[in-house]
Tab-separated table of C-alpha atoms and ligand atoms in Angstrom:
chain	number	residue	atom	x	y	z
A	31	UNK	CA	98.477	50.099	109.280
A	32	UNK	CA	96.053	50.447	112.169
A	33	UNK	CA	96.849	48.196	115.159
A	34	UNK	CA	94.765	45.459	115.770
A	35	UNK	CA	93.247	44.954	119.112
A	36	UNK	CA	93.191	41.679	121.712
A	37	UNK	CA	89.670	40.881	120.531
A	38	UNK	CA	90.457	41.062	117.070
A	39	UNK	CA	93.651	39.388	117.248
A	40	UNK	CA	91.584	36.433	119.058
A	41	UNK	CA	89.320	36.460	116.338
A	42	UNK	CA	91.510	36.128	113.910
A	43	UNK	CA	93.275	33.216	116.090
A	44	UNK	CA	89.992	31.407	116.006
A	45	UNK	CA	89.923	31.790	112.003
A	46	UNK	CA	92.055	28.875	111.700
A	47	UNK	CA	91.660	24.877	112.170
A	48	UNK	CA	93.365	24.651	115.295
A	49	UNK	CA	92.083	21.399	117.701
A	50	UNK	CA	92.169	22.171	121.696
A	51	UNK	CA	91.406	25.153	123.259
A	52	UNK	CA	92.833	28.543	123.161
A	53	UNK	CA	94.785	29.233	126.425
A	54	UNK	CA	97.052	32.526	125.806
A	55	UNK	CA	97.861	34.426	122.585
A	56	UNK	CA	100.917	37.122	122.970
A	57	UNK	CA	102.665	39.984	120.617
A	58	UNK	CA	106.044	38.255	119.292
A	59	UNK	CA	107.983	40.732	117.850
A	60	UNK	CA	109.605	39.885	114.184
A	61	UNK	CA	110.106	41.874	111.541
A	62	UNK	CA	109.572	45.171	109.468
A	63	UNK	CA	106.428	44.138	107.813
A	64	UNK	CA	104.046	42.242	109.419
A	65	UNK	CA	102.556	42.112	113.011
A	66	UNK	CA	103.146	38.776	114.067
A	67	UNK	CA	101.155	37.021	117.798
A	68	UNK	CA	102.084	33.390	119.254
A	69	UNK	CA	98.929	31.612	120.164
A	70	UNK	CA	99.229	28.639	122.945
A	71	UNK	CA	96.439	25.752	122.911
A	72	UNK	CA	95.932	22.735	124.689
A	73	UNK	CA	94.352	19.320	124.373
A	74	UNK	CA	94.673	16.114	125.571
A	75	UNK	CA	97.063	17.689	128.806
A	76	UNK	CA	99.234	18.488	125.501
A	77	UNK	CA	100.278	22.154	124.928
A	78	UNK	CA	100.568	23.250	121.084
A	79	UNK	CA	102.138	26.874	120.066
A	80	UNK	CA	101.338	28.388	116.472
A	81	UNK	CA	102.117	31.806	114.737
A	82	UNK	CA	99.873	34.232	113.363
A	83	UNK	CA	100.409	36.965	111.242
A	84	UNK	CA	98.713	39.831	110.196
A	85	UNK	CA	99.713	40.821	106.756
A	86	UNK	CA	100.831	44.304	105.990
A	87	UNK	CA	98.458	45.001	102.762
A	88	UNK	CA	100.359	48.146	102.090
A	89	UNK	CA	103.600	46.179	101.151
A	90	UNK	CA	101.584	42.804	99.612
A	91	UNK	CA	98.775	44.541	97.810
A	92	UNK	CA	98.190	40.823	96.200
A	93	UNK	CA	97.580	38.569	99.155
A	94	UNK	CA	96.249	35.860	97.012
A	95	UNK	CA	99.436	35.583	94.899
A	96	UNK	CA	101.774	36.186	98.037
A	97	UNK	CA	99.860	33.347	99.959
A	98	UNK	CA	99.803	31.184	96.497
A	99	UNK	CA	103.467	31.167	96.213
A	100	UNK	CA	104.158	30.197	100.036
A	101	UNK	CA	101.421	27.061	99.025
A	102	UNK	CA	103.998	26.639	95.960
A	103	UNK	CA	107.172	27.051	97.743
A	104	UNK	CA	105.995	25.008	100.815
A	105	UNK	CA	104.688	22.264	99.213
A	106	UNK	CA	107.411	21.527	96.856
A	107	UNK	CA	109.942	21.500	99.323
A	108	UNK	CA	108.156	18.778	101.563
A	109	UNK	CA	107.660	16.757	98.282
A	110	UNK	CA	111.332	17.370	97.725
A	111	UNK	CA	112.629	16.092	101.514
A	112	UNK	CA	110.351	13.419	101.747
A	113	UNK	CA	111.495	12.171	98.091
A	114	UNK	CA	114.947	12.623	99.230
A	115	UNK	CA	114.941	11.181	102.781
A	116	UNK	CA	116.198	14.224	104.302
A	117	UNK	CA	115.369	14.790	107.863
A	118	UNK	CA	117.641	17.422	109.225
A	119	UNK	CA	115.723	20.393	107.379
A	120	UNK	CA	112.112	21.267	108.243
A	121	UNK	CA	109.838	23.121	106.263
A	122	UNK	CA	107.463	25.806	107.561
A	123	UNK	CA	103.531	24.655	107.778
A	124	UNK	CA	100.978	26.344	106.904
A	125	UNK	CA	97.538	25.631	109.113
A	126	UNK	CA	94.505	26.047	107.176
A	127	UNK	CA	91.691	27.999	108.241
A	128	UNK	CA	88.394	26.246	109.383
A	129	UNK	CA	87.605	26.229	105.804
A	130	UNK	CA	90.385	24.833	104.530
A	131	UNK	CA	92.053	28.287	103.240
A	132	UNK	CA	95.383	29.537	103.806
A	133	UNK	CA	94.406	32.712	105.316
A	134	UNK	CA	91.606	34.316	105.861
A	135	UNK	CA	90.303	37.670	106.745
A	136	UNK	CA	88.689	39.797	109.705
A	137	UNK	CA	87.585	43.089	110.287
A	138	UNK	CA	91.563	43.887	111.411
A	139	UNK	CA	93.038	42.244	108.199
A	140	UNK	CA	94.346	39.220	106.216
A	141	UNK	CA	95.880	36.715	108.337
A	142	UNK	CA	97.382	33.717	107.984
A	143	UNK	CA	99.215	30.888	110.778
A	144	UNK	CA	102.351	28.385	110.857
A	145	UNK	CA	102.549	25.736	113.043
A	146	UNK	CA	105.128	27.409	115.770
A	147	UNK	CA	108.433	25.246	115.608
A	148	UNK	CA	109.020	24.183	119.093
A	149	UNK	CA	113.121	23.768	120.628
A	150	UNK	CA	114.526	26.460	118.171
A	151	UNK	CA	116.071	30.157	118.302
A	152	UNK	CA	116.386	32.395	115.895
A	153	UNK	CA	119.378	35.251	116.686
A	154	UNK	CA	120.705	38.459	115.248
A	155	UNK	CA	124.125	38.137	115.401
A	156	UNK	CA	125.851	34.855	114.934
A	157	UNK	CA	127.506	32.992	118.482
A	158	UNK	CA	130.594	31.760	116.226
A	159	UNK	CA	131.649	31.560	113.037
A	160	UNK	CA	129.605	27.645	112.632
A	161	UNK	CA	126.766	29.551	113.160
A	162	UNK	CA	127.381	31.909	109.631
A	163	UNK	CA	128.049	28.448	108.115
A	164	UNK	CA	125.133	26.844	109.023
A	165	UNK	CA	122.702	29.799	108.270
A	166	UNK	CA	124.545	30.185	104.794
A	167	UNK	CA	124.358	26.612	104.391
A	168	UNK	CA	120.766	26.330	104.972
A	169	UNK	CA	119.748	29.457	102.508
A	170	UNK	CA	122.062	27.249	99.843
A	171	UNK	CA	119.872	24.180	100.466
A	172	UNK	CA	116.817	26.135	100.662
A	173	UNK	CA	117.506	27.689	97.270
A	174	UNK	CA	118.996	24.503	95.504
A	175	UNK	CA	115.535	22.749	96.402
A	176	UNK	CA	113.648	24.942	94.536
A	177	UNK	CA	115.703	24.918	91.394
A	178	UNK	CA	113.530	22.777	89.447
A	179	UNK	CA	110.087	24.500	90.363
A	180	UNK	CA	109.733	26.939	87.359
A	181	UNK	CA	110.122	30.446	87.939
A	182	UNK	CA	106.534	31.500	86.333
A	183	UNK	CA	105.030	29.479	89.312
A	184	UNK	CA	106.120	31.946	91.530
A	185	UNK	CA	106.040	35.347	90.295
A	186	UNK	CA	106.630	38.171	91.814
A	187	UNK	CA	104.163	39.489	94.217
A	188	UNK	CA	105.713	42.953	94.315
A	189	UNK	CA	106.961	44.148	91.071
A	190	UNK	CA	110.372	44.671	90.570
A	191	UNK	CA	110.962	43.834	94.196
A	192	UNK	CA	114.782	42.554	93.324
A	193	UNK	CA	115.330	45.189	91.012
A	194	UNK	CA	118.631	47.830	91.959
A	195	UNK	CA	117.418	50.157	89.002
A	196	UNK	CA	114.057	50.471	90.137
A	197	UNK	CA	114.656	50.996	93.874
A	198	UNK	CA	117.058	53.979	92.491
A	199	UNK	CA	114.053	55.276	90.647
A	200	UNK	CA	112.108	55.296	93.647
A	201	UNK	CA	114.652	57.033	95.480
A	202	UNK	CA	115.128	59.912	92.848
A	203	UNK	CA	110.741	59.752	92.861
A	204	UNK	CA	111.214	60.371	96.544
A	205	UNK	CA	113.896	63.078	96.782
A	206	UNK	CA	111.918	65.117	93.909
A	207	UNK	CA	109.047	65.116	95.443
A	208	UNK	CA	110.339	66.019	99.206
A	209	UNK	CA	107.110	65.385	101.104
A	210	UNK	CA	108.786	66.042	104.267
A	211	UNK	CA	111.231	68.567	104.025
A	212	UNK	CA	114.017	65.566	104.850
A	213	UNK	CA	116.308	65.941	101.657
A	214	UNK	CA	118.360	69.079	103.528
A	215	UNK	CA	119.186	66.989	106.533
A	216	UNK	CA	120.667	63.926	104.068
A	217	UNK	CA	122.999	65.476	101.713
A	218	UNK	CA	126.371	63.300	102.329
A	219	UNK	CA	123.715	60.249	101.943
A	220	UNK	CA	122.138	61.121	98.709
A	221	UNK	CA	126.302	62.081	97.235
A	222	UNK	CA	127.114	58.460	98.636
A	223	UNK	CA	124.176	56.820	96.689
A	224	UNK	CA	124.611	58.860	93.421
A	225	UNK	CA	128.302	58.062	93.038
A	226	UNK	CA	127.607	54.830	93.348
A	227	UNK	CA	124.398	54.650	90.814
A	228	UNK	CA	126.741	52.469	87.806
A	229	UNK	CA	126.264	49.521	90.151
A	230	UNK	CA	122.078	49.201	89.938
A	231	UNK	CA	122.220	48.070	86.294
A	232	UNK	CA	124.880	45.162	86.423
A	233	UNK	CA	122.491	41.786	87.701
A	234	UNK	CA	119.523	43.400	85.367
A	235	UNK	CA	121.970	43.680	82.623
A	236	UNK	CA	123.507	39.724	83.347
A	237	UNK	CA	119.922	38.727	83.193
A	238	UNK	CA	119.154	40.346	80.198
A	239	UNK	CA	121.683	39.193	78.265
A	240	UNK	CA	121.369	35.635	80.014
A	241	UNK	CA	124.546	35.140	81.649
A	242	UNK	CA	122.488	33.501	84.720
A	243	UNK	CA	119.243	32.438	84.612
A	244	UNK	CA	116.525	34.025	87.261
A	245	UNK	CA	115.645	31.703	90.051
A	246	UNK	CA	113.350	31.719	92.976
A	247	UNK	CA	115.074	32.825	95.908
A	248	UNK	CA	114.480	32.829	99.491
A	249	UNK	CA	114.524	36.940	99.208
A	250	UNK	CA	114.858	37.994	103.169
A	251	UNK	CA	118.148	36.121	104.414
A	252	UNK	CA	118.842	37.722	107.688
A	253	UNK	CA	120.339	35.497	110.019
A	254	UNK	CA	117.246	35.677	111.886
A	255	UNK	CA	115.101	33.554	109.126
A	256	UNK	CA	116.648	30.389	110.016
A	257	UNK	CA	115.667	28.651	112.951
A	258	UNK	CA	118.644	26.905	115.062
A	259	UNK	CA	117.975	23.859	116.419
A	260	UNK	CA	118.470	24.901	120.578
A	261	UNK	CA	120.962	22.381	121.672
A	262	UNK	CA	122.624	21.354	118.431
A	263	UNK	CA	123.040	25.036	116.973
A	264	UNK	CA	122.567	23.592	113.891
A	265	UNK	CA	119.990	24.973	110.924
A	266	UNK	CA	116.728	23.192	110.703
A	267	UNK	CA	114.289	25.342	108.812
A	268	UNK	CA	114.197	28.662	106.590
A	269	UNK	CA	111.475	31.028	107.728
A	270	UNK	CA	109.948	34.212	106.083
A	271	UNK	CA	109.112	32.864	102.772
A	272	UNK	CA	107.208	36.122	101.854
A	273	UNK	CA	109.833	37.441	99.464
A	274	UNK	CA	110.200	33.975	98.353
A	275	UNK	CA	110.224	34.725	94.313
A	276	UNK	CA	111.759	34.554	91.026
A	277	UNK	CA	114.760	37.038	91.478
A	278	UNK	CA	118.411	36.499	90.783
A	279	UNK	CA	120.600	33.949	93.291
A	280	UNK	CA	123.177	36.127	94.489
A	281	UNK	CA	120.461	38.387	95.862
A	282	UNK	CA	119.899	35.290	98.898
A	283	UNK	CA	124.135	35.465	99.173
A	284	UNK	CA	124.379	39.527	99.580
A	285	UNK	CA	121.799	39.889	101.639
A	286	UNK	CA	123.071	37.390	103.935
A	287	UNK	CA	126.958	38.947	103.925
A	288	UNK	CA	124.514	42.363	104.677
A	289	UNK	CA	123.121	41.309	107.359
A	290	UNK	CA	125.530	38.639	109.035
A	291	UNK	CA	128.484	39.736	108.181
A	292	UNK	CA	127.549	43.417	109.513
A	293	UNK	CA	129.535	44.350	112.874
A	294	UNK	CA	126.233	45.994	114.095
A	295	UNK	CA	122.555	46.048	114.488
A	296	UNK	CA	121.153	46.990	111.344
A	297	UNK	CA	120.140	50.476	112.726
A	298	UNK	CA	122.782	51.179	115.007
A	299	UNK	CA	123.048	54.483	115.447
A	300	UNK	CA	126.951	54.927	116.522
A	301	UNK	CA	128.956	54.712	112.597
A	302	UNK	CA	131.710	53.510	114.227
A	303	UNK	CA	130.475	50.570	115.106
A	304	UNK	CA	129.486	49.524	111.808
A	305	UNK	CA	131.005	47.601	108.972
A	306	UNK	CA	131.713	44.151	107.566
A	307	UNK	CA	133.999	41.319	109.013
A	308	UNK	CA	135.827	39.499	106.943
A	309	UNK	CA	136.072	36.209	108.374
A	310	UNK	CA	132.112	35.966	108.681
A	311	UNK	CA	131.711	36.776	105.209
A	312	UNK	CA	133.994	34.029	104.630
A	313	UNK	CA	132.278	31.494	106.770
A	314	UNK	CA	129.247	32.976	104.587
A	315	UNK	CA	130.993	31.871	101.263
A	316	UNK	CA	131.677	28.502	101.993
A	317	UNK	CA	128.115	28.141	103.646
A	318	UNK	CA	125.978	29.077	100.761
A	319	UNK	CA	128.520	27.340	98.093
A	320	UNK	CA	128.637	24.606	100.252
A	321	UNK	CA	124.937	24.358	100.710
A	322	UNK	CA	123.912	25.632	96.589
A	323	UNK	CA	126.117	22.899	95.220
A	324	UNK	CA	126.415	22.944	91.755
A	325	UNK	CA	123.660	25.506	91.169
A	326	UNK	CA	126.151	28.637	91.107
A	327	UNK	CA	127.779	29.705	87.325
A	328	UNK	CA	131.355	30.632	87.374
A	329	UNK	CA	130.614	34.291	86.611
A	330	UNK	CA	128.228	34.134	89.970
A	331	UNK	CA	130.610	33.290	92.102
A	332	UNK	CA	132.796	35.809	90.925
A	333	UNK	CA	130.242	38.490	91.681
A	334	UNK	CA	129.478	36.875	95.331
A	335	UNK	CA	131.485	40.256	96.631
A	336	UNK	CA	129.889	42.308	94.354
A	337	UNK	CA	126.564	40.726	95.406
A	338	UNK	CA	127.144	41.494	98.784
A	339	UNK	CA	127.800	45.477	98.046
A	340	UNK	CA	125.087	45.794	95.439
A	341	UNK	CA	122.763	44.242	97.981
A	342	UNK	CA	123.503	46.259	101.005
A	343	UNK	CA	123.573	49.099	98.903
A	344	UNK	CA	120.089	48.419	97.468
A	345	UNK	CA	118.725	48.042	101.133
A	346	UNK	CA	120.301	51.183	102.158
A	347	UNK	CA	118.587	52.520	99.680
A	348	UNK	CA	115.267	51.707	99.994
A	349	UNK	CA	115.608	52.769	104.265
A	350	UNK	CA	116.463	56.110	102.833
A	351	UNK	CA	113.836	56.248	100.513
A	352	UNK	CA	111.408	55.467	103.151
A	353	UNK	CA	112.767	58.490	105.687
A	354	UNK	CA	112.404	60.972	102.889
A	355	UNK	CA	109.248	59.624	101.871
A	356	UNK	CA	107.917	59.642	105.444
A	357	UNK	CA	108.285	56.353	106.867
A	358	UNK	CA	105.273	54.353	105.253
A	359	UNK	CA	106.924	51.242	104.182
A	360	UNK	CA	109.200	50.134	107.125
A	361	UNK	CA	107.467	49.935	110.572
A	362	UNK	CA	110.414	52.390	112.394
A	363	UNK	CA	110.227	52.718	116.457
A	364	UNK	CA	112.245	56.116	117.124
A	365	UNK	CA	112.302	59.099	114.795
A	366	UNK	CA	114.578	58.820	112.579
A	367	UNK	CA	114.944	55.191	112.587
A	368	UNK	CA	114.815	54.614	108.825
A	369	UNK	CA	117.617	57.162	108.360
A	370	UNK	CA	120.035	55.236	111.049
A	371	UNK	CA	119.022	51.680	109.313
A	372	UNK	CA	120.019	53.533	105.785
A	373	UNK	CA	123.774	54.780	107.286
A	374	UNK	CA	124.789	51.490	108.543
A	375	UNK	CA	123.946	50.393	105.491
A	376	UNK	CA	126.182	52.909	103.415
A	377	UNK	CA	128.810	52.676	106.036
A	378	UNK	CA	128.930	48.762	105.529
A	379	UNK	CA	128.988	49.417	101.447
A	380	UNK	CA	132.008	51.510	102.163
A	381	UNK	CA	133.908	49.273	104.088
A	382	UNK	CA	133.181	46.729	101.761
A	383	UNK	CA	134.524	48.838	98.974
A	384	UNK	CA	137.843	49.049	100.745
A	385	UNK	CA	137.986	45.158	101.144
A	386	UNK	CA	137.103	44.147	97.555
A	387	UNK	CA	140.016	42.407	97.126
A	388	UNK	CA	139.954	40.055	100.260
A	389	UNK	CA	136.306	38.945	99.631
A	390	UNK	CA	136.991	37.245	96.333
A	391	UNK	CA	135.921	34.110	96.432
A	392	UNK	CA	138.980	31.717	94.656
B	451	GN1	C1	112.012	43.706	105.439
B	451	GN1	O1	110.286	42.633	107.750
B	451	GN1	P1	111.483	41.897	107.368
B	451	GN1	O2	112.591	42.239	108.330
B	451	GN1	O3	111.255	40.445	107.211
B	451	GN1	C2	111.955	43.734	103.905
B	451	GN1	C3	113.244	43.183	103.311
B	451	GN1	C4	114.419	44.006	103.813
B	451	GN1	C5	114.432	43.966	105.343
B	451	GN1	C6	115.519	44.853	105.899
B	451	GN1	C7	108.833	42.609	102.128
B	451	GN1	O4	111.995	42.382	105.897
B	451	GN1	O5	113.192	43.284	101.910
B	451	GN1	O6	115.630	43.507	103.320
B	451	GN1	O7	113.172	44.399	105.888
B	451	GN1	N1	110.812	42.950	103.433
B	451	GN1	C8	109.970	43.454	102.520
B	451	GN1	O8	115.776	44.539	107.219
B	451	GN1	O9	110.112	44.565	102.021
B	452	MG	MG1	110.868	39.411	105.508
């Protein structure tokens, strides 16, 4: 995706309905996808912050269904907390373009812009263990809210994103093919992920025979999608709603033990380092149960562990896919970046394997 450049990015700022006058607009770093800018404007001696995004159209090919189902998904939460009183959870906002749009588009791209929420942080590696409880808590709310919107009102915008099975497909596509020359330098990987391939077909299988139902989940929940409030530490709002889709519950709780739970950064690059601890993943449990209520079967929370492997082995997955396809799908900022983000992964699956037993959930 071609970088967009200060004029551009200020012309896309100025797409959208914002009152006051533009005063500074800066890169803000976020993500794997999108490129993402914090705008500043002021009126009335009042200064007003909002976030814009450029939307990566090789990943979302169907803008107009991606934005549609952030409309959906945004709108019935704020019907659901106002109906319910509930004033400790925000939900993101959407500001319309100067013709009333969602997002709009300029010669740099599709854009689109959320209100910027003011006295939060977002982090990548929890403080204390309240802080895996809250997040977990708040992707268990976020999910339990949207329960009763039906899953055909927000389909998914990139087929077969949740899908194990399919992202192995991809990843024997991708090793035949070779377009690099990369499959040589990631034998031990591809071993790992081939004894391993029984696991893809379990959740498709569940679903097929209707064990669970699908749902729409949140899709993305790294620690770093929920907002803390600054003082408090505690969750106020669920960000990143662009994998926000029908998919299968347990995909929000494994990628959360993934990702929260891990010892390291995501793409650290010393193994050692990397793994799973225990009493986050724990903290984790009793978050999202806590926070999903009722919603959970039996049979899902016994697969919470096996949630947690599937989905850090599907993630690992797709990162390896992407180095031997050549990088186009994750935005990577060292050579070989994809490949490190992949072996954390695997390395995490592995420890998890080992601790099967001490992550059931009772
Ligand atoms: C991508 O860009 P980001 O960090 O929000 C990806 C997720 C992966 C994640 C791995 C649309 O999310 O599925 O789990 O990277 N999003 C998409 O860190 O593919
Ligand atoms: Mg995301």
């Amino acid at each position: 995706m071609a970088t967009s450049s200060p004029q551009s990015t200020e012309a896309a700022v100025r797409l959208f309905a914002i009152p006051g006058e533009l005063r500074s607009f800066e890169s803000f770093d976020r993500g794997h996808i999108h490129d993402t800018f914090l705008s500043t404007w002021a009126q009335d001696g009042v200064t007003t912050r909002y976030l814009h995004q450029r939307l990566n159209q090789n990943v979302f090919q169907d803008i107009p269904g991606l934005m549609r189902n952030i409309e959906r998904v945004t709108g019935h939460l704020e019907r659901k907390l106002r109906d319910t009183g509930e004033q400790d959870f925000r939900v993101l906002k959407l500001v319309p373009t100067v013709d009333g749009r969602s997002w709009s588009t300029n010669g740099s791209g599709a854009w689109r812009t959320y209100e910027y929420i003011e006295n939060t942080i977002s982090c990548d590696t929890c403080s204390s263990p309240g802080d895996a409880y809250e997040a977990a808590r708040a992707f268990g709310r976020f999910q339990s809210y949207l329960q009763d919107l039906p899953v055909d009102e927000v389909p998914e915008t990139i087929p077969n994103f949740f899908s194990s099975a399919f992202r192995l497909r991809q990843f024997e596509e991708a090793l035949a093919a070779d377009p690099m020359g990369r499959v040589a330098g990631v034998e031990a990987e591809v071993r790992f992920v081939r004894e391993r391939a029984d696991m893809v077909n379990v959740i498709d299988e569940h679903l097929g025979k209707g064990t669970f139902p699908q749902r729409i989940v949140h899709g993305d929940t790294k620690l770093n999608n929920v907002l803390f409030d600054r003082d408090s530490h505690r969750a106020v709002c669920v960000v990143d709603l662009d994998t926000c889709m029908a998919g299968w519950t347990l995909y929000d709780f494994g990628d959360l033990a993934r990702f929260t739970a891990a010892t390291s950064a995501e793409d650290e690059r010393n193994l050692e380092l990397a793994g799973m601890d225990l009493d986050t993943y724990r903290e984790l449990v009793r978050g999202f149960l806590d926070g999903a209520g009722d919603a959970l079967t039996d049979t899902e929370r016994e697969l919470m562990p096996f949630a947690a492997r599937l989905v850090t082995y599907t993630v690992g997955l797709r990162f390896l896919t992407d180095h031997i396809a050549g990088d186009t799908y994750f935005k990577i900022s060292r050579e070989g970046h994809n490949l490190d983000r992949a072996r954390v992964q695997l390395r995490m699956v592995e420890r998890m394997e080992a601790l099967d037993d001490a992550m059931r959930v009772t």
